[in-house]
CSV table of C-alpha atoms in Angstrom, one decimal:
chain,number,residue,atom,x,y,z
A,974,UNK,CA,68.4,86.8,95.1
A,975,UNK,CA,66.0,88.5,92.1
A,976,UNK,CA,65.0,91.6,91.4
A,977,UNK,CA,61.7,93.0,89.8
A,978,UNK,CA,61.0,95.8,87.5
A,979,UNK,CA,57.9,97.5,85.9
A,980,UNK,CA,56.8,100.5,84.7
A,981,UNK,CA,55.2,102.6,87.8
A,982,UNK,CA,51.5,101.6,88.8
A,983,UNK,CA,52.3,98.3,87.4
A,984,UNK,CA,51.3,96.1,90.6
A,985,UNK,CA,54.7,95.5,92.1
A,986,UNK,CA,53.9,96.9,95.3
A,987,UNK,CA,50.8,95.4,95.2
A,988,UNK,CA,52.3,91.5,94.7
A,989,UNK,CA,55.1,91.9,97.5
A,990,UNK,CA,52.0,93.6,99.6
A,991,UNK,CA,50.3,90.0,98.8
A,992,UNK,CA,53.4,87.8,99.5
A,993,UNK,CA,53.7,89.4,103.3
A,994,UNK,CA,49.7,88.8,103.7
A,995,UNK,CA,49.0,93.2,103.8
A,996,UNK,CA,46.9,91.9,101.4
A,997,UNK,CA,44.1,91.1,101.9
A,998,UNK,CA,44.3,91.3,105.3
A,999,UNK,CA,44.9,94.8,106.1
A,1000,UNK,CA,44.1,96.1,102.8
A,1001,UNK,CA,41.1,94.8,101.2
A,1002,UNK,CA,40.4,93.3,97.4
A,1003,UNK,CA,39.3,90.8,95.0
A,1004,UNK,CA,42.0,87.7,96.0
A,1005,UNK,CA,42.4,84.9,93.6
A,1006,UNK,CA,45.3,82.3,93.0
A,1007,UNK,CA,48.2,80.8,95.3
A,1008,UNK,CA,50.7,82.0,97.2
A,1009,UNK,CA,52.9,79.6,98.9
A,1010,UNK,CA,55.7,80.2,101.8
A,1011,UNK,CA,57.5,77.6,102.7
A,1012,UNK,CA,54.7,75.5,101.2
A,1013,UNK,CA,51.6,77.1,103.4
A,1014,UNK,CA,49.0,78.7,101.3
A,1015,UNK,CA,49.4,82.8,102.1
A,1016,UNK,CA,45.8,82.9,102.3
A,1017,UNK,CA,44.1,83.5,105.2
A,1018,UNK,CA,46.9,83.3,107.2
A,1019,UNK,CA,47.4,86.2,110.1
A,1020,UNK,CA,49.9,89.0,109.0
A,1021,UNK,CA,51.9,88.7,112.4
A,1022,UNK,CA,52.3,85.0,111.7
A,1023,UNK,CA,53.5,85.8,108.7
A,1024,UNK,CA,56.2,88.2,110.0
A,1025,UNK,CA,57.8,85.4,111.2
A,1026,UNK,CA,58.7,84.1,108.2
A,1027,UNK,CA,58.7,87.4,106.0
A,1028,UNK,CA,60.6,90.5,106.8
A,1029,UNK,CA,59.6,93.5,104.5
A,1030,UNK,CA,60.9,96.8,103.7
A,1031,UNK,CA,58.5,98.7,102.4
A,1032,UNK,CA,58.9,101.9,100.5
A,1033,UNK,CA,58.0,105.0,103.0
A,1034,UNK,CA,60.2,104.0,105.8
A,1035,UNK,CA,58.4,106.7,108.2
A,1036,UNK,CA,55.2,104.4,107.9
A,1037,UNK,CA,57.6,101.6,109.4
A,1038,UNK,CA,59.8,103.7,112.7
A,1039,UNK,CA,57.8,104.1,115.9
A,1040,UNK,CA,60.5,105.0,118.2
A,1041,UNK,CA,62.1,107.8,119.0
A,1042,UNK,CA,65.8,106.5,119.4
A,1043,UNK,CA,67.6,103.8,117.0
A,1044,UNK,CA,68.8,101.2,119.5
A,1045,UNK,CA,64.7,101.3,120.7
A,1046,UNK,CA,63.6,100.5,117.0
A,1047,UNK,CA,66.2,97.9,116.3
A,1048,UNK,CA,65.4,96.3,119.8
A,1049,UNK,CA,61.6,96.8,119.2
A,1050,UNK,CA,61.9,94.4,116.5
A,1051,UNK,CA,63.9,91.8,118.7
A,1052,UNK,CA,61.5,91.9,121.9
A,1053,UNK,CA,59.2,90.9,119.2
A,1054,UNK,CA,60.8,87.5,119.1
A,1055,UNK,CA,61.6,87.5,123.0
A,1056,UNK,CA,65.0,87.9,122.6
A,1057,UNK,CA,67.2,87.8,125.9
A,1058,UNK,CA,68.6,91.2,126.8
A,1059,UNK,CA,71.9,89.8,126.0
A,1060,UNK,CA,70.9,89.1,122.7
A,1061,UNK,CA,69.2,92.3,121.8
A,1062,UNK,CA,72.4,94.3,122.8
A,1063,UNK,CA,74.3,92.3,120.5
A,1064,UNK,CA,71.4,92.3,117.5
A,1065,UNK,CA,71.7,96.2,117.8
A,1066,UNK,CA,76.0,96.1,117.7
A,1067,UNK,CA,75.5,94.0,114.8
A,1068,UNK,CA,72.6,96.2,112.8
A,1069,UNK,CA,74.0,99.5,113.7
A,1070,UNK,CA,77.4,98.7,112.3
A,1071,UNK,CA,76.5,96.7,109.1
A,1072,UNK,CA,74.2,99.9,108.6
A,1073,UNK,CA,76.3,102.6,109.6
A,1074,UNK,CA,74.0,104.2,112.0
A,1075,UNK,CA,74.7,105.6,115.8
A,1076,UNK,CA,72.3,104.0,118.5
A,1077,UNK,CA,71.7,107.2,120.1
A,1078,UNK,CA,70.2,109.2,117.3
A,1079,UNK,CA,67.1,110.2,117.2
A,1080,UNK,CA,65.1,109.0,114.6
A,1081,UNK,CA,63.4,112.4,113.7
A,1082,UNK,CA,66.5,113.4,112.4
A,1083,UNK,CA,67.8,110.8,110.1
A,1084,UNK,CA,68.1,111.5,106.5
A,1085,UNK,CA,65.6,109.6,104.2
A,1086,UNK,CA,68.7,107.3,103.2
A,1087,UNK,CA,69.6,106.6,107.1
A,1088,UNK,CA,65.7,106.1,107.6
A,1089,UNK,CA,65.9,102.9,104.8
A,1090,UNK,CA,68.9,101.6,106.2
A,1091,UNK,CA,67.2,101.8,109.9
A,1092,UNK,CA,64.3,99.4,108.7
A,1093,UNK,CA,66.3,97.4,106.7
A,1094,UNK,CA,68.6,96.7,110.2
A,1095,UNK,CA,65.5,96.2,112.0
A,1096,UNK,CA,64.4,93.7,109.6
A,1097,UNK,CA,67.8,91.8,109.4
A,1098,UNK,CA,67.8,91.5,113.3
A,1099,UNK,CA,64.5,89.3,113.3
A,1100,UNK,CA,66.8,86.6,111.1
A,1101,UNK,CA,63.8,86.1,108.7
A,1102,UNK,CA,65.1,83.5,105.6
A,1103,UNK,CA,62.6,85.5,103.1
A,1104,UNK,CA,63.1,89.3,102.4
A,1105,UNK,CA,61.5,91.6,100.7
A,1106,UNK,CA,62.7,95.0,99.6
A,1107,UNK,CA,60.2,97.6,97.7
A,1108,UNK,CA,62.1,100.5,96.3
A,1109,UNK,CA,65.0,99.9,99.0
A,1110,UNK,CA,67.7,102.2,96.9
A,1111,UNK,CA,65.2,105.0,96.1
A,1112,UNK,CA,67.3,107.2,98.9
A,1113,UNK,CA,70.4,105.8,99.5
A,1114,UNK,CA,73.5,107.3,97.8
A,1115,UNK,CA,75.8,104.7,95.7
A,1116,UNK,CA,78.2,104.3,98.4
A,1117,UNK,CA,74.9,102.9,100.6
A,1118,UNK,CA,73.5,101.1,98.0
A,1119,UNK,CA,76.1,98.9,97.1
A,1120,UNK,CA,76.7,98.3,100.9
A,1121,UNK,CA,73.2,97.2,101.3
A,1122,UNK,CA,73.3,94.7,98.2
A,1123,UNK,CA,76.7,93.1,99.0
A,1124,UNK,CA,75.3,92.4,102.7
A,1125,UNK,CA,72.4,90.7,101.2
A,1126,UNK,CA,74.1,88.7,98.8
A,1127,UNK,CA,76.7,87.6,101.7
A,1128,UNK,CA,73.1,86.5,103.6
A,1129,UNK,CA,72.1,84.8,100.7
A,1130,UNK,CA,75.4,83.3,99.5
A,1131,UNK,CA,76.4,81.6,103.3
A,1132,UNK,CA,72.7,81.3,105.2
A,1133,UNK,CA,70.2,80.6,102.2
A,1134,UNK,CA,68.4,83.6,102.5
A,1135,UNK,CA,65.9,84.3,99.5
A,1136,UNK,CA,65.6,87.9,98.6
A,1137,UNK,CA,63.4,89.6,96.5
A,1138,UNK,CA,64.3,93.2,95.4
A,1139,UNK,CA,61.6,95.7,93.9
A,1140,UNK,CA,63.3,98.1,92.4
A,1141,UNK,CA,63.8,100.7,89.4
A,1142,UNK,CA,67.6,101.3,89.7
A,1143,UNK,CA,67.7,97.7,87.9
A,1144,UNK,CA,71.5,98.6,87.2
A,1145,UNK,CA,73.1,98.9,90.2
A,1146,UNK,CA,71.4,95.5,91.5
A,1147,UNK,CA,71.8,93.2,88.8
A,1148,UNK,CA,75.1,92.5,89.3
A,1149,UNK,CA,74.3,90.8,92.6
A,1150,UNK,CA,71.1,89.5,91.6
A,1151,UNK,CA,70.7,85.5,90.0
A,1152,UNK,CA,68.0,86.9,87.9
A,1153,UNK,CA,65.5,89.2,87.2
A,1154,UNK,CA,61.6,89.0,86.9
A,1155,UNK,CA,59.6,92.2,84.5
A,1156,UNK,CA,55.9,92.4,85.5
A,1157,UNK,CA,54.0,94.2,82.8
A,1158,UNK,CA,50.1,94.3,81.9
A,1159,UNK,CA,49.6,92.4,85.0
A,1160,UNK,CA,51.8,89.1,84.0
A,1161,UNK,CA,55.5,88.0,85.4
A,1162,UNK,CA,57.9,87.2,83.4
A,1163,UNK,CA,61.5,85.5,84.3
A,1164,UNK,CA,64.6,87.7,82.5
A,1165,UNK,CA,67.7,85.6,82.4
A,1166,UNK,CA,69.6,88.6,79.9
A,1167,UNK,CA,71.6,90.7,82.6
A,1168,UNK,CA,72.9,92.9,79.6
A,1169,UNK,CA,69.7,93.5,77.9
A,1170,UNK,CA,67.7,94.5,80.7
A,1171,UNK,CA,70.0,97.0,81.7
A,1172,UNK,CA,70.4,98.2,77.9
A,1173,UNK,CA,66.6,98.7,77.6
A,1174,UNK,CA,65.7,100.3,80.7
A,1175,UNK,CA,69.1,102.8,81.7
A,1176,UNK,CA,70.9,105.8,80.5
A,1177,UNK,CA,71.8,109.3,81.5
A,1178,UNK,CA,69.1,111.8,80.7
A,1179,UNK,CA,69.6,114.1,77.8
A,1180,UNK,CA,69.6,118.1,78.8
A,1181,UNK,CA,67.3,119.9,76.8
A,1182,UNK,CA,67.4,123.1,78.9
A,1183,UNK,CA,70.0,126.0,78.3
A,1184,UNK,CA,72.4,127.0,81.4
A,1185,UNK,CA,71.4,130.6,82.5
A,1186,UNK,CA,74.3,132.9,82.9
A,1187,UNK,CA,72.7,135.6,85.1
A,1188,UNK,CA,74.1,138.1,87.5
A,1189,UNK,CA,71.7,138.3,90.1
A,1190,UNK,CA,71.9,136.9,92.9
A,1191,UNK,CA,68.4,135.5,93.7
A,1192,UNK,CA,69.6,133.5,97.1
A,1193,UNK,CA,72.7,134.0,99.6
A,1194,UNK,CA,73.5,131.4,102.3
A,1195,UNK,CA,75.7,132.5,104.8
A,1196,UNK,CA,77.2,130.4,107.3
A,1197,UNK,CA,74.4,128.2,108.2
A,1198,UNK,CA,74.6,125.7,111.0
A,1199,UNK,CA,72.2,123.0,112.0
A,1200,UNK,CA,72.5,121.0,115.1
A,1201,UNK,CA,70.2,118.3,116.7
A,1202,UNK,CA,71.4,117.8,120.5
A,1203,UNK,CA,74.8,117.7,119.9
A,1204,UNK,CA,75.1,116.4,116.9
A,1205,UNK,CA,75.9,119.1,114.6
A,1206,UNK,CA,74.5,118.1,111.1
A,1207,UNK,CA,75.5,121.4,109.3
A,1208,UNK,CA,78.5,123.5,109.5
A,1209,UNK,CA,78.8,127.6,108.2
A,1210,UNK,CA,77.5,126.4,104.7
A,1211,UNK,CA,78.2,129.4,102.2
A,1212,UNK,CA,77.3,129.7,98.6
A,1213,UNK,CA,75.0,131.9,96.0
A,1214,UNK,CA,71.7,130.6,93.9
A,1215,UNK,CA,71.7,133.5,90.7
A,1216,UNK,CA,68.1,134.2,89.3
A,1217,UNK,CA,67.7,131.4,86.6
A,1218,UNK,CA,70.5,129.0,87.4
A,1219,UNK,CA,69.9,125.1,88.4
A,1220,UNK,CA,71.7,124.3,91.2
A,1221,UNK,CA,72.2,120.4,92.4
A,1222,UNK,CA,72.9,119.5,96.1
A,1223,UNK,CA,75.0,116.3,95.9
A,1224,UNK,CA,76.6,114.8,99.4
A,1225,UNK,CA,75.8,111.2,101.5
A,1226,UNK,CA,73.5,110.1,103.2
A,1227,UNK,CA,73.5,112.0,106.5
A,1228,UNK,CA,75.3,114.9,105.3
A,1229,UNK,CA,72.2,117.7,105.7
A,1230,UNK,CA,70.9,118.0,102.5
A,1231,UNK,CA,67.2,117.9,103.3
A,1232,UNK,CA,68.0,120.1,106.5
A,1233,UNK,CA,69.2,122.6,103.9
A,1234,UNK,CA,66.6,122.6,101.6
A,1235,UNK,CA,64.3,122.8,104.4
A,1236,UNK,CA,65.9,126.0,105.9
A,1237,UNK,CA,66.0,127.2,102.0
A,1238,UNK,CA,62.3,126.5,102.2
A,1239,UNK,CA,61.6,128.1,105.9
A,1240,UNK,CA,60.1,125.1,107.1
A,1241,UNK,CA,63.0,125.0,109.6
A,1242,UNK,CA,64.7,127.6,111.2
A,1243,UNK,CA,68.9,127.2,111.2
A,1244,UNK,CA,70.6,127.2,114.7
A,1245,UNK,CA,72.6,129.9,113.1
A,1246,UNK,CA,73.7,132.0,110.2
A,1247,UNK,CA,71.5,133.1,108.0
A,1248,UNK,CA,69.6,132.7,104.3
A,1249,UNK,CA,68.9,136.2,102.5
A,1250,UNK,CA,66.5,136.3,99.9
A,1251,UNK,CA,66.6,138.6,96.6
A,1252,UNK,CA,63.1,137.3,95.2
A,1253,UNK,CA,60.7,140.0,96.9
A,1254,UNK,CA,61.8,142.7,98.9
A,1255,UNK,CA,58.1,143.1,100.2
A,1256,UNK,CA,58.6,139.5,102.1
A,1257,UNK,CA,59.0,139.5,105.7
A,1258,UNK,CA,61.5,137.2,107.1
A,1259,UNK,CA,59.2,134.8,108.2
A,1260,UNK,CA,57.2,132.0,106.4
A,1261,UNK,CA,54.2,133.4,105.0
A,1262,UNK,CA,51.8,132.4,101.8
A,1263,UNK,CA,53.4,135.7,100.0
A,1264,UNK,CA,56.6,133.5,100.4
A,1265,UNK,CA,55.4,130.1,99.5
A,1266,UNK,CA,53.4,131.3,96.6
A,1267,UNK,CA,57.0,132.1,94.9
A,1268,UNK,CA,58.7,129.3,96.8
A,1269,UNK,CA,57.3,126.1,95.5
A,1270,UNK,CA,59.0,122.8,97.7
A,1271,UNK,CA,58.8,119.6,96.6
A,1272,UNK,CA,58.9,117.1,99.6
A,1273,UNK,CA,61.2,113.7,100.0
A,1274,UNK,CA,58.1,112.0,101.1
A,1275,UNK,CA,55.3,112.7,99.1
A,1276,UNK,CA,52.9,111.3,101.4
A,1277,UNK,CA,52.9,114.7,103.5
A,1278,UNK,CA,52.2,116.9,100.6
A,1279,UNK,CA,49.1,114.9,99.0
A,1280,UNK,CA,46.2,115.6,100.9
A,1281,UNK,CA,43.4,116.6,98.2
A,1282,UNK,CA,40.7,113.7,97.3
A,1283,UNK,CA,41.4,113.3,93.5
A,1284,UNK,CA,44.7,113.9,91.6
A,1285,UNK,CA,43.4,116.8,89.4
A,1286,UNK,CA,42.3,118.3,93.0
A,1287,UNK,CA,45.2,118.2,94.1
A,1288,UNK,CA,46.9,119.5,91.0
A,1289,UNK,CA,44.2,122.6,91.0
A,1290,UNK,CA,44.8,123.3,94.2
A,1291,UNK,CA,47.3,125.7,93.9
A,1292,UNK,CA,46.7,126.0,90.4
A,1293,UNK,CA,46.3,130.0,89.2
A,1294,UNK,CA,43.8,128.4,86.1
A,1295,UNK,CA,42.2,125.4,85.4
A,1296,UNK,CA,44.4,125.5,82.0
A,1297,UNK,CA,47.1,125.2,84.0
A,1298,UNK,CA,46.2,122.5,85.8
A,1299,UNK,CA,45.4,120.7,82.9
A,1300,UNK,CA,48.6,121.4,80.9
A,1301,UNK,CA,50.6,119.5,84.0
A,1302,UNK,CA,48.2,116.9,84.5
A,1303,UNK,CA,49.1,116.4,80.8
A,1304,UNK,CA,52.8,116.5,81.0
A,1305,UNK,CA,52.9,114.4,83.7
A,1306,UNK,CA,51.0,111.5,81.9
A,1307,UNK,CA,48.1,112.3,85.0
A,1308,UNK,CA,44.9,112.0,83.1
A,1309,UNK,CA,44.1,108.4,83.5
A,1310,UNK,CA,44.8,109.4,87.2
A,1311,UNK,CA,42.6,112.4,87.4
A,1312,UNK,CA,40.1,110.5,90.0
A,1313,UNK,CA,42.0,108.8,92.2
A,1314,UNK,CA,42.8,109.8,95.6
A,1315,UNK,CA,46.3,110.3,95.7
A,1316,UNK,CA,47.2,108.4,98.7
A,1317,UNK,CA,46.4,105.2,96.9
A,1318,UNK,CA,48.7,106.1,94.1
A,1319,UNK,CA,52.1,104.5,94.1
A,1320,UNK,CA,55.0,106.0,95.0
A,1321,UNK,CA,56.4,107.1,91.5
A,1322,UNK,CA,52.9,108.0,91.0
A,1323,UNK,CA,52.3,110.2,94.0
A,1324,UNK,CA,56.1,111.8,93.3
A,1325,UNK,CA,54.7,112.9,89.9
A,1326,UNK,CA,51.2,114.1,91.2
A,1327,UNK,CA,53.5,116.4,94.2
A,1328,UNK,CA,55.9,117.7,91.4
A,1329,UNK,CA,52.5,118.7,89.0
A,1330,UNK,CA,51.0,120.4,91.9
A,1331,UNK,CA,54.1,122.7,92.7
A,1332,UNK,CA,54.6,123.7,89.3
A,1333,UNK,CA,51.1,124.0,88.5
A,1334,UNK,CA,51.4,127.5,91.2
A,1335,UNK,CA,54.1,128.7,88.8
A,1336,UNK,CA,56.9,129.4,91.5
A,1337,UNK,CA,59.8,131.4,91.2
A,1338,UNK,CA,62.3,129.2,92.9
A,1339,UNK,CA,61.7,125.8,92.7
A,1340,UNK,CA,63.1,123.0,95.7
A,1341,UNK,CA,63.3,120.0,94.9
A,1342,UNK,CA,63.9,116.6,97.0
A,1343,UNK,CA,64.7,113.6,95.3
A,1344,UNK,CA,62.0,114.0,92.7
A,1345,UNK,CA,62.9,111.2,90.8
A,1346,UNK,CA,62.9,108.4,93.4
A,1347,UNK,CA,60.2,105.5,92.2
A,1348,UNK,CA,60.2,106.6,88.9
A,1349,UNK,CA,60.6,104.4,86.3
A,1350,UNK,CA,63.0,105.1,83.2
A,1351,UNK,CA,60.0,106.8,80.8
A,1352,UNK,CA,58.7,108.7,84.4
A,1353,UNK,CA,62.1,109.3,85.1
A,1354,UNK,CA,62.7,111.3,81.4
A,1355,UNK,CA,59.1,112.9,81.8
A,1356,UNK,CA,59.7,114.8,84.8
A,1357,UNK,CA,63.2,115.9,84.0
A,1358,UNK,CA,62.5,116.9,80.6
A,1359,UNK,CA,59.0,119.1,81.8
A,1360,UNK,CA,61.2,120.6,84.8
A,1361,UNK,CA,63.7,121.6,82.4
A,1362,UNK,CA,61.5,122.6,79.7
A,1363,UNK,CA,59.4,124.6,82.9
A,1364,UNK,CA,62.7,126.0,83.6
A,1365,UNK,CA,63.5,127.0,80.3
A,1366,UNK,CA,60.5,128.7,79.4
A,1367,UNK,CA,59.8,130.6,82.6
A,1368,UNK,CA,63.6,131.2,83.7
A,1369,UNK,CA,62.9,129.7,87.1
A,1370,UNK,CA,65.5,128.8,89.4
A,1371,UNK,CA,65.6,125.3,90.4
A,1372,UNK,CA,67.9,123.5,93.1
A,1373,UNK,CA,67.3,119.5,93.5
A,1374,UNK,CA,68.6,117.5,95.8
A,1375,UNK,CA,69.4,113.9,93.8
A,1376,UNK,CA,71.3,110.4,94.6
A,1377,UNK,CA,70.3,109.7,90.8
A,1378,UNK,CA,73.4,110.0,88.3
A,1379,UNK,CA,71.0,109.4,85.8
A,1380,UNK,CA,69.8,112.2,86.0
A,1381,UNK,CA,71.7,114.6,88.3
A,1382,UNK,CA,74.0,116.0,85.5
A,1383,UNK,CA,70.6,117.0,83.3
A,1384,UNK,CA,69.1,119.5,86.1
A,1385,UNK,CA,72.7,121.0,86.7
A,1386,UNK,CA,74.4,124.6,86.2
A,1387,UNK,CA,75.9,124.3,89.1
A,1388,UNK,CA,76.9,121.2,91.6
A,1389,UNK,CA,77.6,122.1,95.4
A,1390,UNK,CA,79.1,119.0,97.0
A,1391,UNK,CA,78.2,118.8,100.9
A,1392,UNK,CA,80.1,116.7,102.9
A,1393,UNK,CA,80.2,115.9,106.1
A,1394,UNK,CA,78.0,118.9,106.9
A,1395,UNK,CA,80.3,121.7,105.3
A,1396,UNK,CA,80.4,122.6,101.7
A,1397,UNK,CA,83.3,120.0,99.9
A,1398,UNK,CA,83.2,121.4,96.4
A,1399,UNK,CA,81.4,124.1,94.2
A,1400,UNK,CA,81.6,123.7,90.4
A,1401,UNK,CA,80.2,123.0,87.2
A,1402,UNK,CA,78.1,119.7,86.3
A,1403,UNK,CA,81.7,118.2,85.7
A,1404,UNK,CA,81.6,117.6,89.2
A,1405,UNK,CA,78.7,115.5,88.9
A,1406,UNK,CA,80.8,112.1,87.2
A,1407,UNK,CA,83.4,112.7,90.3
A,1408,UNK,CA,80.9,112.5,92.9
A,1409,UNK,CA,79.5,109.3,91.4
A,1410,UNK,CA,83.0,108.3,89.9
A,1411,UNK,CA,83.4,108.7,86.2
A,1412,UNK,CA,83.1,105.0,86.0
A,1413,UNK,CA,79.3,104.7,86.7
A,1414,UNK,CA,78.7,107.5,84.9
A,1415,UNK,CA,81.0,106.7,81.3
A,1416,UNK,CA,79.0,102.8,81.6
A,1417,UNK,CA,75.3,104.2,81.8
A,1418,UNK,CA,76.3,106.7,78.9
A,1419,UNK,CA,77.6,103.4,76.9
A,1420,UNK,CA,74.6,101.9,77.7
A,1421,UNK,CA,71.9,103.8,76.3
A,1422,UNK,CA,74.5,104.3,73.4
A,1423,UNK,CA,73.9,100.7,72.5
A,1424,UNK,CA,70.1,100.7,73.4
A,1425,UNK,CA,69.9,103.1,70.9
């Protein structure tokens, strides 16, 4: 079992792409060298053949569900391989508990967390003896992640399986992994040093910003509820944004936080209570631009919020002065970028191009979802320090939804704990090193200590 790490836009995406045959057969491109499996040249082989010997997790798990229900995209998977019916019922016992999902849910409702561990079950069902994972942790909380890595260890420990983990949280998977390979300026290198990897490339974010003491009220949720069939995902959630304050939305996978952020953001209407706004009186109730000009949301999945045909397009789109635009495509290190079409970015690239081209509009409140996943440690640091230095100039108020203890405790006033679909805990950052336990948090601090 290894793990690789890079900065992001590196190629690492592009070499597990290569291993599983994507490239160049689905996606085209200069090909040169070897890539053996199981001692057959990659090369020209048929992806599908491939798949037989290959499973892959790619990074936007959407791209990878087709069907509607779980138990239909685990046993997709399986009637792939003309499992017997008997099988495939067992296959989807076994998935659906090592992954703690239900069989019955629909997939358009899973978190982005319960989303990755979907496609990883349907990718452990097929009993392929090579895995790989691209970004696999990006949205699972801690709890998930560690259940995830101890599985595969278990697969590679007892049943030979070789695993090959792409992944910036370099931390939390180094302690199952055998070793560790750094790709940088194109070339691979092997890393045998556990301790110095992790002392080079973690610690906990420093916050530059100043907490904002306000008394106004900016945001009041009232008893909102959320259900899907019946499965009722949020429960009479209460609690106050003030004008200025950063709030952080901390809970499990599962637990509703994108649901909330999305009724925050009026993208989707709560099955009851109710969110009152104190932004603009003049605003109707309803989604409108005059809302979303001073609402500024900044998807999980930045795939469905890129749609322009260069970066600084996309960035100027919403842009109120080309000045603007060029100030964020500057902190966001975007102006190598500034041609590209963003949908062939990679994924910590695209998060930073969706982030420029929020803040670019100069929104009032600021929603953000998971804005650091597939960020490397320097991409990581960028976007939190130009949020919070955004925030600090502009008094903006900012609530991010984050499984990143990195970071979580640097873009915090205020922590509001959601579990199991009601909220746990309101409080001060403190809460942030019980959530992830003090331990995690007290060893990453260590850690860039010493790097430093």
């Amino acid at each position: 079992m290894a793990v690789m790490y890079g900065l992001s836009g590196e190629g690492k995406s592009t070499l597990l792409n290569s291993i599983n045959g994507v490239i160049p057969n689905i996606i085209p491109g200069e090909y040169s060298g070897e890539i053996l499996i199981n001692g057959r040249l990659v090369f020209n082989r048929k992806v599908s053949d491939l798949a037989r010997e290959v499973g892959s997790v790619m990074q936007n798990a959407d791209s990878q569900i087709i069907h509607s229900k779980v138990e239909d995209e685990i046993a997709f998977a399986c009637e792939n391989l003309n499992y017997s019916q008997e099988e495939i019922r067992e296959k989807i016992k076994f998935a659906c508990e090592i992954m703690q999902l239900d069989p019955k849910w629909d997939t358009y409702s899973l978190s982005g967390g319960q989303k990755q561990r979907l496609i990883t079950a349907t990718t452990l069902v097929m009993g392929q003896k090579i895995l790989v994972f691209d970004e696999p942790l990006a949205n699972l909380d801690l709890e998930g992640s560690h259940m995830l890595l101890k599985v595969l260890r278990k697969l590679a420990d007892n049943e030979g399986y070789a695993i090959l983990f792409v992944e910036h949280r370099v931390d939390i998977v180094l302690p199952y992994a055998d070793f560790a390979f750094r790709l940088k300026d194109g070339k691979v290198q092997k890393e045998v040093n556990k301790k110095d990897i992790i002392f080079n490339n973690i610690g906990i974010i420093e916050d530059i910003s100043t907490p904002k003491n306000g008394q106004e009220t900016i945001l009041e949720l009232k008893d909102i509820k959320f259900t899907v069939g019946d499965r009722e995902i949020l429960k009479n959630i209460s609690f106050d944004v003030m004008k200025g304050e950063r709030a952080v939305i901390l809970g499990e996978n599962g637990c509703g936080k994108t649901t909330l952020m999305r009724i925050i953001a009026r993208l989707t209407k709560p099955s009851g209570g109710t969110v009152v706004q104190n932004i603009d009186e003049k605003i109707s109730n309803k989604p409108c631009p005059k809302w979303f000009a001073k609402v500024g949301y900044v998807y999980q999945n930045p795939n469905y919020q890129l749609f322009m045909r260069t970066v600084k397009s996309e960035v100027g789109h919403q842009s109120n002065s080309e000045v603007n635009t060029n100030k964020f495509m500057e902190h966001y290190k975007l102006e190598e970028l500034s041609d590209r079409h963003p949908q062939s970015l990679s994924e910590g690239q695209k998060r930073r191009v969706s982030i420029a081209a929020i803040t670019a509009n100069n929104p009032q409140v600021l929603l953000l979802d998971e804005p650091t996943v597939g960020q490397d440690y320097d991409g990581l640091k960028r976007i939190v320090d130009t949020l919070n230095t955004f925030h600090k100039n502009e008094n903006i108020t900012m609530i991010t939804v984050t499984h990143d203890y990195r970071c979580a405790s640097s873009l915090a006033d205020k922590v509001v704990w959601i579990k199991d679909g009601l909220v746990y805990k309101i409080g001060s950052k403190d809460l942030i090193n019980e959530y992830f336990g003090f331990e995690c948090v007290q060893q990453s601090e260590t850690r860039i200590r010493r790097s430093s």
